[in-house]
Coordinates of C-alpha atoms in Angstrom, one line a residue:
Chain A
M1 CA 0.0 0.1 0.0
S2 CA 1.2 3.6 -0.8
E3 CA 1.9 6.1 1.8
S4 CA -0.9 8.0 3.3
I5 CA -1.7 11.4 1.7
L6 CA -4.8 12.0 3.9
S7 CA -5.0 11.3 7.8
V8 CA -6.4 12.5 10.9
E9 CA -4.9 12.1 14.3
H10 CA -6.9 12.0 17.6
I11 CA -9.4 14.4 16.3
N12 CA -12.4 15.6 18.5
V13 CA -15.4 17.6 17.2
T14 CA -18.3 18.8 19.3
H15 CA -21.5 20.4 17.9
G16 CA -23.4 23.0 19.9
V17 CA -22.4 24.5 23.2
G18 CA -23.4 24.0 26.9
N19 CA -26.1 21.5 27.7
A20 CA -26.9 21.3 23.9
S21 CA -23.5 20.3 22.9
M22 CA -23.0 16.7 21.4
R23 CA -19.7 15.1 20.7
A24 CA -19.8 14.2 16.9
L25 CA -16.2 12.7 16.7
S26 CA -14.3 11.4 19.6
D27 CA -10.5 10.6 19.4
V28 CA -10.7 9.5 15.7
S29 CA -7.5 8.5 14.0
L30 CA -7.5 7.3 10.5
S31 CA -5.2 7.4 7.4
F32 CA -6.2 7.1 3.8
P33 CA -3.5 5.8 1.4
A34 CA -3.1 6.9 -2.2
G35 CA -4.9 4.6 -4.6
S36 CA -7.4 3.4 -2.0
L37 CA -11.1 3.6 -2.0
T38 CA -12.2 3.8 1.7
L39 CA -15.8 3.3 2.5
V40 CA -16.9 5.1 5.7
M41 CA -20.2 3.5 7.1
G42 CA -22.2 3.8 10.1
P43 CA -25.6 4.7 11.3
S44 CA -27.2 8.2 11.2
G45 CA -25.5 10.4 13.8
S46 CA -22.5 8.3 14.0
G47 CA -20.3 11.2 12.6
K48 CA -19.8 10.2 9.1
T49 CA -20.6 13.5 7.5
T50 CA -18.7 15.4 10.1
L51 CA -15.5 13.2 9.4
L52 CA -16.0 14.2 5.7
S53 CA -16.3 17.9 6.6
V54 CA -13.1 17.7 8.6
L55 CA -11.2 15.8 5.8
G56 CA -12.6 18.4 3.4
C57 CA -11.3 21.3 5.2
L58 CA -14.7 22.4 5.7
L59 CA -14.7 22.0 9.5
T60 CA -11.9 22.4 11.9
P61 CA -11.8 19.9 14.8
D62 CA -11.7 21.0 18.4
D63 CA -8.5 18.9 19.0
G64 CA -6.1 16.7 16.9
S65 CA -4.6 17.2 13.6
V66 CA -5.7 16.7 10.0
F67 CA -2.9 16.0 7.4
V68 CA -3.4 16.7 3.6
N69 CA -0.5 15.8 1.7
G70 CA 1.7 16.0 4.8
R71 CA 0.4 19.5 5.8
D72 CA -1.5 20.0 9.0
V73 CA -4.6 22.0 8.0
T74 CA -5.9 22.5 11.4
V75 CA -3.2 25.4 11.7
A76 CA -4.0 26.8 8.3
T77 CA -5.8 30.1 7.7
E78 CA -9.2 30.2 6.1
E79 CA -7.6 31.3 2.9
E80 CA -5.1 28.5 3.0
R81 CA -7.9 26.0 3.6
T82 CA -9.9 27.4 0.7
T83 CA -6.8 27.0 -1.6
I84 CA -6.2 23.5 -0.4
R85 CA -9.9 22.8 -1.2
R86 CA -9.7 24.1 -4.7
D87 CA -6.4 22.6 -5.6
Q88 CA -6.0 19.3 -3.6
L89 CA -9.6 18.2 -3.0
G90 CA -12.4 17.1 -5.1
F91 CA -16.0 16.8 -3.7
V92 CA -19.0 14.7 -4.9
F93 CA -22.3 15.4 -3.0
Q94 CA -25.4 13.3 -2.5
A95 CA -27.5 16.2 -3.8
F96 CA -25.1 16.6 -6.8
R97 CA -24.8 20.4 -6.0
L98 CA -24.7 21.2 -9.7
F99 CA -25.4 24.8 -10.9
E100 CA -29.0 24.7 -12.3
S101 CA -28.4 27.7 -14.7
L102 CA -25.2 26.3 -16.2
T103 CA -24.7 23.4 -18.8
A104 CA -23.0 20.3 -17.9
F105 CA -19.8 21.7 -19.6
D106 CA -20.0 24.9 -17.7
N107 CA -20.6 23.2 -14.4
V108 CA -17.4 21.3 -15.1
V109 CA -15.3 24.2 -16.3
I110 CA -16.4 26.4 -13.3
S111 CA -13.8 24.6 -11.3
S112 CA -11.1 26.2 -13.3
H113 CA -12.9 29.6 -13.3
I114 CA -12.8 29.5 -9.6
A115 CA -9.2 29.0 -9.8
G116 CA -8.7 31.9 -12.1
D117 CA -8.0 29.9 -15.2
K118 CA -10.3 30.7 -18.1
G119 CA -7.9 29.5 -20.8
E120 CA -8.7 27.3 -23.8
Q121 CA -6.6 24.5 -21.9
S122 CA -9.2 24.5 -19.1
R123 CA -11.9 24.0 -21.8
I124 CA -10.1 21.0 -23.2
K125 CA -9.7 19.5 -19.9
A126 CA -13.4 20.1 -19.0
Q127 CA -14.2 18.1 -22.3
Q128 CA -11.8 15.3 -21.4
C129 CA -13.3 15.0 -18.0
L130 CA -16.9 14.7 -19.5
D131 CA -15.6 12.3 -22.1
L132 CA -13.9 10.1 -19.4
L133 CA -17.4 9.9 -17.7
N134 CA -19.3 9.3 -21.0
M135 CA -21.1 12.7 -20.7
G136 CA -19.4 14.5 -23.7
S137 CA -22.3 14.2 -25.7
K138 CA -24.5 15.7 -23.0
K139 CA -22.4 18.6 -22.2
H140 CA -24.8 21.3 -23.6
L141 CA -27.6 19.9 -21.3
K142 CA -28.6 21.7 -18.1
P143 CA -28.9 19.7 -14.9
G144 CA -32.7 19.7 -15.0
E145 CA -32.4 17.8 -18.3
L146 CA -30.2 15.1 -16.9
S147 CA -31.0 11.9 -15.0
G148 CA -29.8 11.4 -11.5
G149 CA -26.9 9.3 -12.6
E150 CA -25.8 11.7 -15.3
K151 CA -25.9 14.6 -12.9
Q152 CA -23.7 12.5 -10.6
R153 CA -21.2 11.8 -13.4
V154 CA -21.1 15.5 -14.2
A155 CA -20.4 16.2 -10.5
I156 CA -17.5 13.7 -10.6
A157 CA -16.2 15.3 -13.8
R158 CA -16.2 18.6 -11.9
A159 CA -14.5 17.0 -9.1
L160 CA -11.7 15.6 -11.3
M161 CA -11.2 18.9 -13.3
R162 CA -8.4 20.2 -11.1
D163 CA -6.7 16.9 -10.8
P164 CA -7.0 16.5 -7.1
K165 CA -5.1 13.8 -5.3
I166 CA -8.0 13.3 -3.0
L167 CA -11.8 12.8 -3.8
L168 CA -14.3 13.0 -1.1
A169 CA -17.9 11.7 -1.9
D170 CA -20.9 12.0 0.5
E171 CA -23.6 9.4 -0.2
P172 CA -22.7 9.4 -4.0
T173 CA -25.3 6.7 -4.8
A174 CA -28.1 7.7 -2.4
S175 CA -30.1 9.5 -5.0
L176 CA -29.6 7.0 -7.7
D177 CA -31.2 3.7 -8.8
S178 CA -29.3 0.4 -8.4
K179 CA -27.9 0.4 -11.9
A180 CA -26.8 4.1 -11.8
G181 CA -25.5 3.5 -8.3
E182 CA -23.2 0.5 -9.5
L183 CA -22.0 2.6 -12.4
I184 CA -21.0 5.5 -10.2
A185 CA -19.5 3.1 -7.6
G186 CA -17.4 1.6 -10.5
I187 CA -16.2 5.0 -11.7
L188 CA -15.1 5.9 -8.2
R189 CA -13.1 2.6 -7.9
E190 CA -11.4 3.2 -11.3
I191 CA -10.6 7.0 -10.1
A192 CA -8.9 5.3 -7.0
Q193 CA -7.2 2.4 -8.7
D194 CA -6.4 3.5 -12.1
Q195 CA -5.8 7.1 -11.6
H196 CA -4.1 6.5 -8.1
R197 CA -6.0 9.0 -6.1
T198 CA -7.4 8.8 -2.6
V199 CA -11.2 8.3 -2.6
V200 CA -13.3 8.4 0.6
V201 CA -16.8 7.6 0.3
V202 CA -19.4 8.1 3.0
S203 CA -22.5 5.9 2.5
H204 CA -25.2 3.7 4.1
D205 CA -25.2 1.7 0.8
E206 CA -23.9 -1.7 1.6
R207 CA -23.4 -2.6 -2.1
L208 CA -20.4 -0.2 -2.0
R209 CA -18.6 -2.8 0.1
A210 CA -17.7 -4.7 -3.0
F211 CA -16.0 -1.7 -4.6
A212 CA -13.9 -0.6 -1.5
T213 CA -10.4 -1.2 -0.7
D214 CA -11.0 -0.4 3.1
V215 CA -14.0 -0.1 5.2
V216 CA -14.3 2.1 8.3
C217 CA -17.2 1.8 10.6
L218 CA -18.2 4.7 12.9
L219 CA -20.5 4.5 15.9
D220 CA -21.3 7.3 18.1
G221 CA -18.3 9.3 16.9
K222 CA -15.8 6.7 17.4
V223 CA -14.0 4.2 15.0
E224 CA -15.6 0.8 15.7
S225 CA -13.7 -1.1 13.0
N226 CA -11.2 -0.3 10.5
Chain B
M1 CA -21.0 33.0 -20.0
S2 CA -20.6 33.7 -16.3
L3 CA -22.6 32.0 -13.5
A4 CA -24.0 35.5 -12.5
F5 CA -25.3 36.2 -15.9
Q6 CA -26.7 32.6 -16.2
N7 CA -28.4 32.8 -13.0
L8 CA -30.2 36.1 -14.0
L9 CA -31.3 34.4 -17.4
H10 CA -32.4 31.3 -15.5
D11 CA -34.8 33.3 -13.5
R12 CA -36.0 35.8 -16.1
T13 CA -39.0 37.0 -14.1
R14 CA -36.9 38.2 -11.1
F15 CA -34.4 39.6 -13.4
L16 CA -37.1 41.7 -15.0
I17 CA -38.4 42.8 -11.6
T18 CA -35.1 44.0 -10.6
A19 CA -34.5 45.7 -13.9
L20 CA -37.8 47.4 -13.6
G21 CA -37.0 48.6 -10.1
V22 CA -33.8 50.1 -11.4
A23 CA -35.6 51.6 -14.5
F24 CA -38.1 53.1 -12.2
A25 CA -35.5 54.7 -10.0
V26 CA -33.7 55.9 -13.1
F27 CA -36.8 57.4 -14.7
L28 CA -37.5 59.2 -11.5
M29 CA -34.1 60.5 -11.0
I30 CA -33.9 61.8 -14.6
F31 CA -37.4 63.2 -14.5
Q32 CA -36.7 65.0 -11.2
G33 CA -33.4 66.1 -12.4
S34 CA -34.9 67.5 -15.5
L35 CA -37.5 69.4 -13.4
L36 CA -34.6 70.8 -11.3
I37 CA -32.5 71.8 -14.1
G38 CA -35.4 73.3 -16.0
F39 CA -36.5 75.0 -12.9
L40 CA -33.1 76.6 -12.5
R41 CA -32.7 77.5 -16.1
A42 CA -36.1 79.3 -16.2
A43 CA -35.3 81.1 -12.9
A44 CA -32.5 83.1 -14.7
E45 CA -33.4 82.6 -18.4
I46 CA -34.3 86.3 -18.8
V47 CA -31.2 87.5 -16.9
Y48 CA -29.0 85.5 -19.3
A49 CA -31.0 86.5 -22.3
A50 CA -29.8 90.2 -21.9
D51 CA -26.6 91.1 -23.5
A52 CA -25.1 92.6 -20.4
D53 CA -21.9 92.4 -18.3
I54 CA -23.2 94.0 -15.2
W55 CA -26.7 94.4 -13.6
I56 CA -27.6 97.2 -11.1
T57 CA -30.6 96.3 -8.7
A58 CA -32.2 97.8 -5.7
R59 CA -30.6 96.9 -2.5
G60 CA -31.6 93.4 -1.4
V61 CA -33.3 92.3 -4.6
N62 CA -32.9 88.4 -4.6
C63 CA -34.2 87.4 -8.1
F64 CA -35.4 88.8 -11.4
D65 CA -39.1 88.4 -10.8
F66 CA -39.4 90.3 -7.4
S67 CA -37.8 93.6 -7.8
A68 CA -37.8 97.2 -6.5
T69 CA -37.4 100.5 -8.2
L70 CA -34.1 102.5 -8.8
D71 CA -33.9 106.2 -8.9
R72 CA -33.1 107.7 -12.4
R73 CA -29.9 109.3 -11.1
F74 CA -28.2 106.0 -10.7
R75 CA -28.4 105.6 -14.5
E76 CA -26.8 108.8 -14.9
I77 CA -24.0 108.1 -12.5
A78 CA -23.5 104.6 -13.9
Q79 CA -23.1 106.2 -17.4
G80 CA -20.3 108.3 -16.1
V81 CA -18.1 105.5 -14.7
P82 CA -15.1 104.9 -16.9
G83 CA -15.4 101.6 -18.8
V84 CA -19.1 101.7 -19.1
A85 CA -20.1 101.4 -22.8
S86 CA -23.9 101.6 -22.5
V87 CA -26.8 101.5 -19.9
S88 CA -30.2 100.0 -20.7
R89 CA -33.1 99.7 -18.6
V90 CA -35.3 96.6 -17.7
S91 CA -38.5 96.5 -15.8
V92 CA -40.6 93.8 -14.3
A93 CA -43.9 94.0 -12.6
F94 CA -47.0 91.8 -12.1
A95 CA -49.9 93.1 -14.2
N96 CA -53.4 92.4 -15.1
Y97 CA -54.0 90.9 -18.6
R98 CA -57.5 91.3 -20.0
K99 CA -58.1 88.5 -22.6
P100 CA -60.2 89.2 -25.8
D101 CA -63.1 87.3 -24.1
G102 CA -63.0 89.8 -21.1
N103 CA -61.5 87.4 -18.6
H104 CA -58.5 88.5 -16.5
Q105 CA -55.2 87.0 -15.6
T106 CA -52.2 87.9 -13.7
V107 CA -49.1 88.1 -15.8
V108 CA -45.5 89.1 -15.3
L109 CA -44.8 92.3 -17.5
V110 CA -41.3 92.6 -18.7
G111 CA -40.1 95.7 -20.4
A112 CA -36.7 96.6 -21.8
D113 CA -34.9 99.0 -24.1
P114 CA -34.3 97.9 -27.6
N115 CA -30.6 97.6 -27.2
V116 CA -30.6 94.8 -24.6
G117 CA -29.5 92.2 -26.9
S118 CA -31.0 90.2 -29.8
R119 CA -31.9 87.1 -27.6
F120 CA -34.0 89.4 -25.3
P121 CA -37.7 88.8 -26.4
L122 CA -39.1 92.2 -27.4
P123 CA -41.8 93.4 -30.0
Y124 CA -39.2 94.6 -32.7
L125 CA -40.6 96.1 -35.7
A126 CA -40.1 93.9 -38.7
D127 CA -36.4 93.5 -39.9
S128 CA -35.2 95.8 -37.0
Q129 CA -33.3 95.1 -34.0
R130 CA -33.5 98.8 -32.8
A131 CA -37.2 100.0 -33.0
L132 CA -40.0 98.5 -31.1
E133 CA -43.6 98.4 -32.0
P134 CA -45.6 100.8 -29.8
E135 CA -48.4 99.2 -27.5
A136 CA -47.2 95.7 -28.7
I137 CA -46.3 92.7 -26.5
V138 CA -44.9 89.2 -27.4
V139 CA -45.7 86.1 -25.3
D140 CA -44.0 82.8 -25.0
E141 CA -45.6 80.1 -27.5
T142 CA -46.4 77.8 -24.5
N143 CA -48.9 80.5 -23.2
T144 CA -50.7 81.4 -26.3
D145 CA -53.6 79.4 -25.6
G146 CA -53.9 80.5 -21.9
L147 CA -53.9 84.0 -23.1
E148 CA -56.2 83.3 -25.8
V149 CA -53.8 84.4 -28.5
Y150 CA -54.9 82.6 -31.7
A151 CA -53.8 85.2 -34.2
F152 CA -51.5 88.2 -34.6
P153 CA -52.4 90.9 -33.7
T154 CA -54.7 89.9 -30.9
H155 CA -56.0 92.9 -29.0
I156 CA -56.1 92.9 -25.2
E157 CA -55.6 95.3 -22.3
I158 CA -52.8 95.5 -19.8
N159 CA -53.8 97.2 -16.5
S160 CA -56.8 98.7 -18.3
R161 CA -54.6 100.1 -21.1
R162 CA -54.9 99.1 -24.7
A163 CA -52.2 96.8 -26.2
H164 CA -51.9 94.1 -28.8
V165 CA -50.0 90.8 -29.0
A166 CA -47.7 91.1 -32.0
G167 CA -45.9 87.7 -31.9
K168 CA -44.6 84.9 -30.0
V169 CA -41.2 83.7 -28.7
R170 CA -39.8 80.4 -27.6
G171 CA -38.0 79.4 -24.4
F172 CA -39.4 82.0 -21.9
S173 CA -42.2 80.1 -20.2
S174 CA -42.6 81.0 -16.5
F175 CA -42.7 78.6 -13.7
L176 CA -44.6 81.1 -11.5
G177 CA -47.9 80.3 -12.9
S178 CA -48.3 83.8 -14.3
P179 CA -47.0 84.0 -17.9
Y180 CA -44.2 86.3 -18.9
I181 CA -45.3 89.1 -21.6
F182 CA -42.6 91.3 -23.1
T183 CA -42.9 94.8 -24.4
S184 CA -40.8 98.0 -24.7
Y185 CA -39.5 99.7 -21.6
E186 CA -41.6 102.7 -22.3
D187 CA -44.8 100.9 -22.6
A188 CA -44.1 98.7 -19.5
A189 CA -43.5 101.8 -17.6
R190 CA -46.8 103.2 -18.7
Y191 CA -48.7 99.9 -18.0
S192 CA -47.4 99.6 -14.6
N193 CA -47.3 103.2 -13.6
L194 CA -43.5 103.5 -13.3
G195 CA -42.6 107.0 -12.7
P196 CA -40.4 108.7 -15.2
E197 CA -37.6 109.2 -12.9
E198 CA -37.7 105.4 -12.0
A199 CA -36.2 102.2 -13.4
V200 CA -36.2 98.6 -12.0
Y201 CA -32.9 97.2 -13.3
L202 CA -30.0 98.9 -15.1
I203 CA -28.1 96.6 -17.3
L204 CA -24.6 97.8 -18.5
R205 CA -22.2 96.7 -21.2
V206 CA -18.4 97.4 -20.4
T207 CA -16.0 98.4 -23.1
K208 CA -13.6 95.7 -24.3
D209 CA -10.6 97.5 -23.1
H210 CA -12.0 97.4 -19.4
D211 CA -12.1 94.6 -17.0
I212 CA -15.8 93.9 -15.8
A213 CA -14.7 93.1 -12.3
S214 CA -13.0 96.6 -11.9
V215 CA -15.8 98.4 -13.4
K216 CA -18.2 96.6 -11.1
D217 CA -16.0 97.6 -8.2
Q218 CA -16.0 101.3 -9.2
L219 CA -19.9 101.2 -9.8
A220 CA -20.4 99.6 -6.2
A221 CA -18.1 102.3 -4.9
R222 CA -20.0 105.1 -6.5
L223 CA -23.4 103.7 -5.9
P224 CA -23.4 102.3 -2.3
E225 CA -27.2 102.5 -2.0
V226 CA -27.8 99.7 -4.7
D227 CA -26.4 96.3 -5.4
V228 CA -24.0 95.7 -8.5
W229 CA -23.7 92.2 -9.9
T230 CA -22.1 90.7 -12.8
Q231 CA -24.5 88.9 -15.1
D232 CA -23.3 85.5 -13.7
E233 CA -23.8 86.5 -10.1
F234 CA -27.1 87.9 -10.5
G235 CA -28.2 84.7 -12.6
R236 CA -26.7 82.5 -9.7
R237 CA -28.6 84.7 -7.1
S238 CA -31.9 84.3 -8.9
K239 CA -31.4 80.5 -9.1
L240 CA -30.2 80.3 -5.4
Y241 CA -33.3 82.3 -4.3
W242 CA -35.7 79.9 -6.1
I243 CA -34.0 76.9 -4.9
S244 CA -33.3 77.7 -1.4
Q245 CA -36.0 80.3 -0.3
T246 CA -39.2 79.0 -1.9
G247 CA -38.8 75.3 -0.9
A248 CA -39.5 74.2 -4.6
G249 CA -35.9 73.3 -5.1
A250 CA -35.8 71.2 -1.9
A251 CA -39.0 69.5 -2.9
I252 CA -37.7 68.4 -6.3
L253 CA -34.3 67.3 -4.8
T254 CA -36.2 65.4 -2.0
A255 CA -38.2 63.6 -4.9
A256 CA -34.9 62.7 -6.6
V257 CA -33.4 61.5 -3.4
L258 CA -36.6 59.4 -2.7
A259 CA -36.4 58.0 -6.2
F260 CA -32.8 56.7 -5.3
L261 CA -34.0 55.3 -2.1
I262 CA -36.9 53.5 -3.6
G263 CA -34.6 52.0 -6.3
L264 CA -32.1 51.0 -3.7
V265 CA -34.8 49.1 -1.6
V266 CA -36.3 47.5 -4.6
V267 CA -33.0 46.3 -5.9
S268 CA -31.7 45.4 -2.5
Q269 CA -34.7 43.1 -1.9
T270 CA -34.6 41.4 -5.2
I271 CA -30.8 40.9 -5.2
Y272 CA -31.1 39.8 -1.6
A273 CA -34.0 37.1 -2.5
T274 CA -32.0 36.0 -5.5
T275 CA -28.8 35.5 -3.2
M276 CA -31.0 33.6 -0.6
E277 CA -32.5 31.5 -3.3
H278 CA -28.9 30.6 -4.4
L279 CA -27.5 30.1 -1.1
D280 CA -26.6 26.5 -1.5
E281 CA -24.8 27.5 -4.7
F282 CA -22.7 30.0 -2.7
A283 CA -22.0 27.2 -0.3
T284 CA -20.9 24.9 -3.1
L285 CA -18.7 27.5 -4.6
K286 CA -16.9 28.0 -1.1
A287 CA -16.7 24.2 -0.8
L288 CA -15.1 24.1 -4.2
G289 CA -12.5 26.5 -3.1
A290 CA -13.9 29.8 -4.5
S291 CA -12.2 32.8 -3.0
K292 CA -14.0 35.7 -1.4
R293 CA -13.3 37.8 -4.5
F294 CA -14.9 35.3 -6.8
I295 CA -18.1 35.2 -4.8
I296 CA -18.3 39.0 -4.5
N297 CA -17.8 39.2 -8.3
V298 CA -20.8 36.8 -8.8
V299 CA -23.1 38.9 -6.7
L300 CA -21.7 42.3 -8.0
N301 CA -21.9 41.1 -11.6
Q302 CA -25.6 40.1 -11.1
S303 CA -26.4 43.4 -9.6
L304 CA -24.4 45.5 -12.1
T305 CA -26.2 43.6 -15.1
C306 CA -29.5 44.5 -13.5
C307 CA -28.3 48.1 -13.3
V308 CA -27.3 48.2 -17.0
A309 CA -30.6 46.5 -18.0
G310 CA -32.6 49.0 -15.7
C311 CA -30.7 52.0 -17.1
V312 CA -31.5 51.1 -20.7
L313 CA -35.1 50.4 -19.9
G314 CA -35.3 53.7 -17.6
L315 CA -33.7 55.7 -20.3
S316 CA -36.0 54.4 -23.1
A317 CA -39.0 55.4 -20.9
T318 CA -37.8 58.7 -19.9
I319 CA -37.2 60.2 -23.3
P320 CA -40.9 60.0 -24.6
I321 CA -42.3 60.8 -21.1
V322 CA -40.2 63.9 -20.7
A323 CA -41.2 64.9 -24.2
F324 CA -44.9 64.5 -23.3
A325 CA -44.4 66.3 -19.9
R326 CA -43.0 69.3 -21.8
N327 CA -46.7 70.0 -22.9
V328 CA -47.7 70.5 -19.4
V329 CA -44.4 71.7 -17.7
A330 CA -43.0 73.8 -20.6
W331 CA -39.7 74.6 -18.7
I332 CA -38.7 71.0 -17.9
Y333 CA -35.3 70.6 -19.4
T334 CA -33.2 67.3 -19.9
P335 CA -29.4 68.1 -20.8
W336 CA -27.6 65.3 -22.5
W337 CA -25.3 64.8 -19.7
L338 CA -28.1 64.2 -17.2
A339 CA -28.4 60.6 -18.5
L340 CA -24.7 60.1 -17.9
A341 CA -24.9 61.7 -14.7
V342 CA -27.8 59.4 -13.4
L343 CA -25.5 56.4 -14.4
F344 CA -23.3 57.0 -11.3
P345 CA -26.0 57.1 -8.6
S346 CA -27.5 54.1 -10.5
L347 CA -24.2 52.2 -10.3
L348 CA -23.9 53.3 -6.6
M349 CA -27.4 52.2 -5.9
C350 CA -26.8 48.7 -7.1
V351 CA -23.5 48.3 -5.5
L352 CA -25.1 49.4 -2.1
A353 CA -28.0 47.0 -2.9
S354 CA -25.4 44.2 -3.1
I355 CA -23.7 44.8 0.2
M356 CA -26.1 42.7 2.3
S357 CA -26.3 40.1 -0.2
I358 CA -22.4 39.8 -0.4
R359 CA -22.3 39.6 3.3
T360 CA -24.8 36.8 3.4
A361 CA -23.1 35.0 0.4
L362 CA -19.7 35.3 2.2
S363 CA -21.1 34.2 5.6
V364 CA -22.7 30.9 4.2
E365 CA -21.3 27.8 5.9
P366 CA -19.7 25.6 3.1
A367 CA -20.3 22.5 5.1
R368 CA -24.0 22.8 4.4
V369 CA -23.2 21.2 1.0
F370 CA -23.4 17.8 2.8
R371 CA -27.0 18.5 3.9
V372 CA -29.8 17.1 1.5

């Protein structure tokens, strides 16, 4: 197995304050090697999404460290975490989070626009990403004209646009039928193994176990099995 | 095309409402601006129509329309000051105008010597700029119906003395509600019972080899009982009086400011509603690593696009409406630069309207992207 490019060490996360506070993650330590597809499972409220938020530099833990490509992002500034998200992480969401007013192509190329790159090269790259996911022929369609599986493929294309080493996916198959779900799971495995990226998938979907290289189970904010 | 522009096109109804809000504000600002500029222009139109360098008025006269008389000796003294090329008389007084059908109307009777300048409206005899037709008046073209002038000459009475309307002029409509009528100084003095030793205004031309300011200073020193103004000073004084002392200027300015505020509220509300509707998209942008600058650009571009669309709509509506309004308010005036001048407050309005939306978009929690 390759060295870990994403890891958390002894992280604690508490939501809320005072009597209403709730420990979402408790002393969690995990590492995610390059080329792996790690499936994070657990019942609702187990801390899966909180873990994904921490890994995605969207949430800073109360304690502990989060390493992305060897850098502890818990001590980074907000601007630095924004840059890390933009350049080193890719996101895939359960609700797709595509921009309804944009075409599939523009939804992908916007990742480069966010990084300030509006050159022809970024358009070529967007076309390649869509072609990779067999969505090249539907690049002119808007999200409202696409099926759930197609939307998710566009979202994955967007996530790959900046060539991130890490891909974080939140329930990527939850909004899809079984056939589309299997297709997406297969794509994520290819991204991990063929493209040697680190893929972390949070899901309830037991079918994804077959595609994962590692499975982490969370319960009440703690790692139950790894 | 950008996300900002595509979002606007995606929700065309909201875009149209925002653009109409801006258009309404632009229209009101230009309309009120046209009223204000026209009002100021009309307040000093007659002053600037005279070919004069210096005006002598009774002490404390604030504007052309409300005057007081001057003693004849001032004219003689003024003529003796070095550098004074000529001295002419101008009078103004309210008078009773008896229409052909016997009805009465209060008018502002303006009289002047024939050498006050070719732009000054007077009943010149045909092909002459020196001789004036006796017992004749001219009226502004916008007042002909109100004064029942349907042909020339039309016989009327002024302060129970016989006169006739000999012609009409353009650009001298009054904002007082009482039309201006113009005649020779002698006839005006006779109609308004001005004494032979009296004048209302003395207007002076200065020889080319003398400095107007120094001649004015000499006149002021020689005539301490009266006020001496350069033409620009008296014109500005008239404008200032009407705008500051009567409340009319303040009312028009207030309406223009209200137009700006109404536009601000409309645009703020619609831009804010658009932002709230796209809050998840801003959270997604932040999660994808969009900088603050990128997010500010999205909101500002939406706002400025609405501004440009609103300005085009507003200007398109303003031009025909102001033209129509000129039939009712003859002195309304829209200079070409006013449309450009309104662009600045319009842009400011849209930028201000974006501030709350930008704050909201920047403060959205990016982790909400994981909520369904």
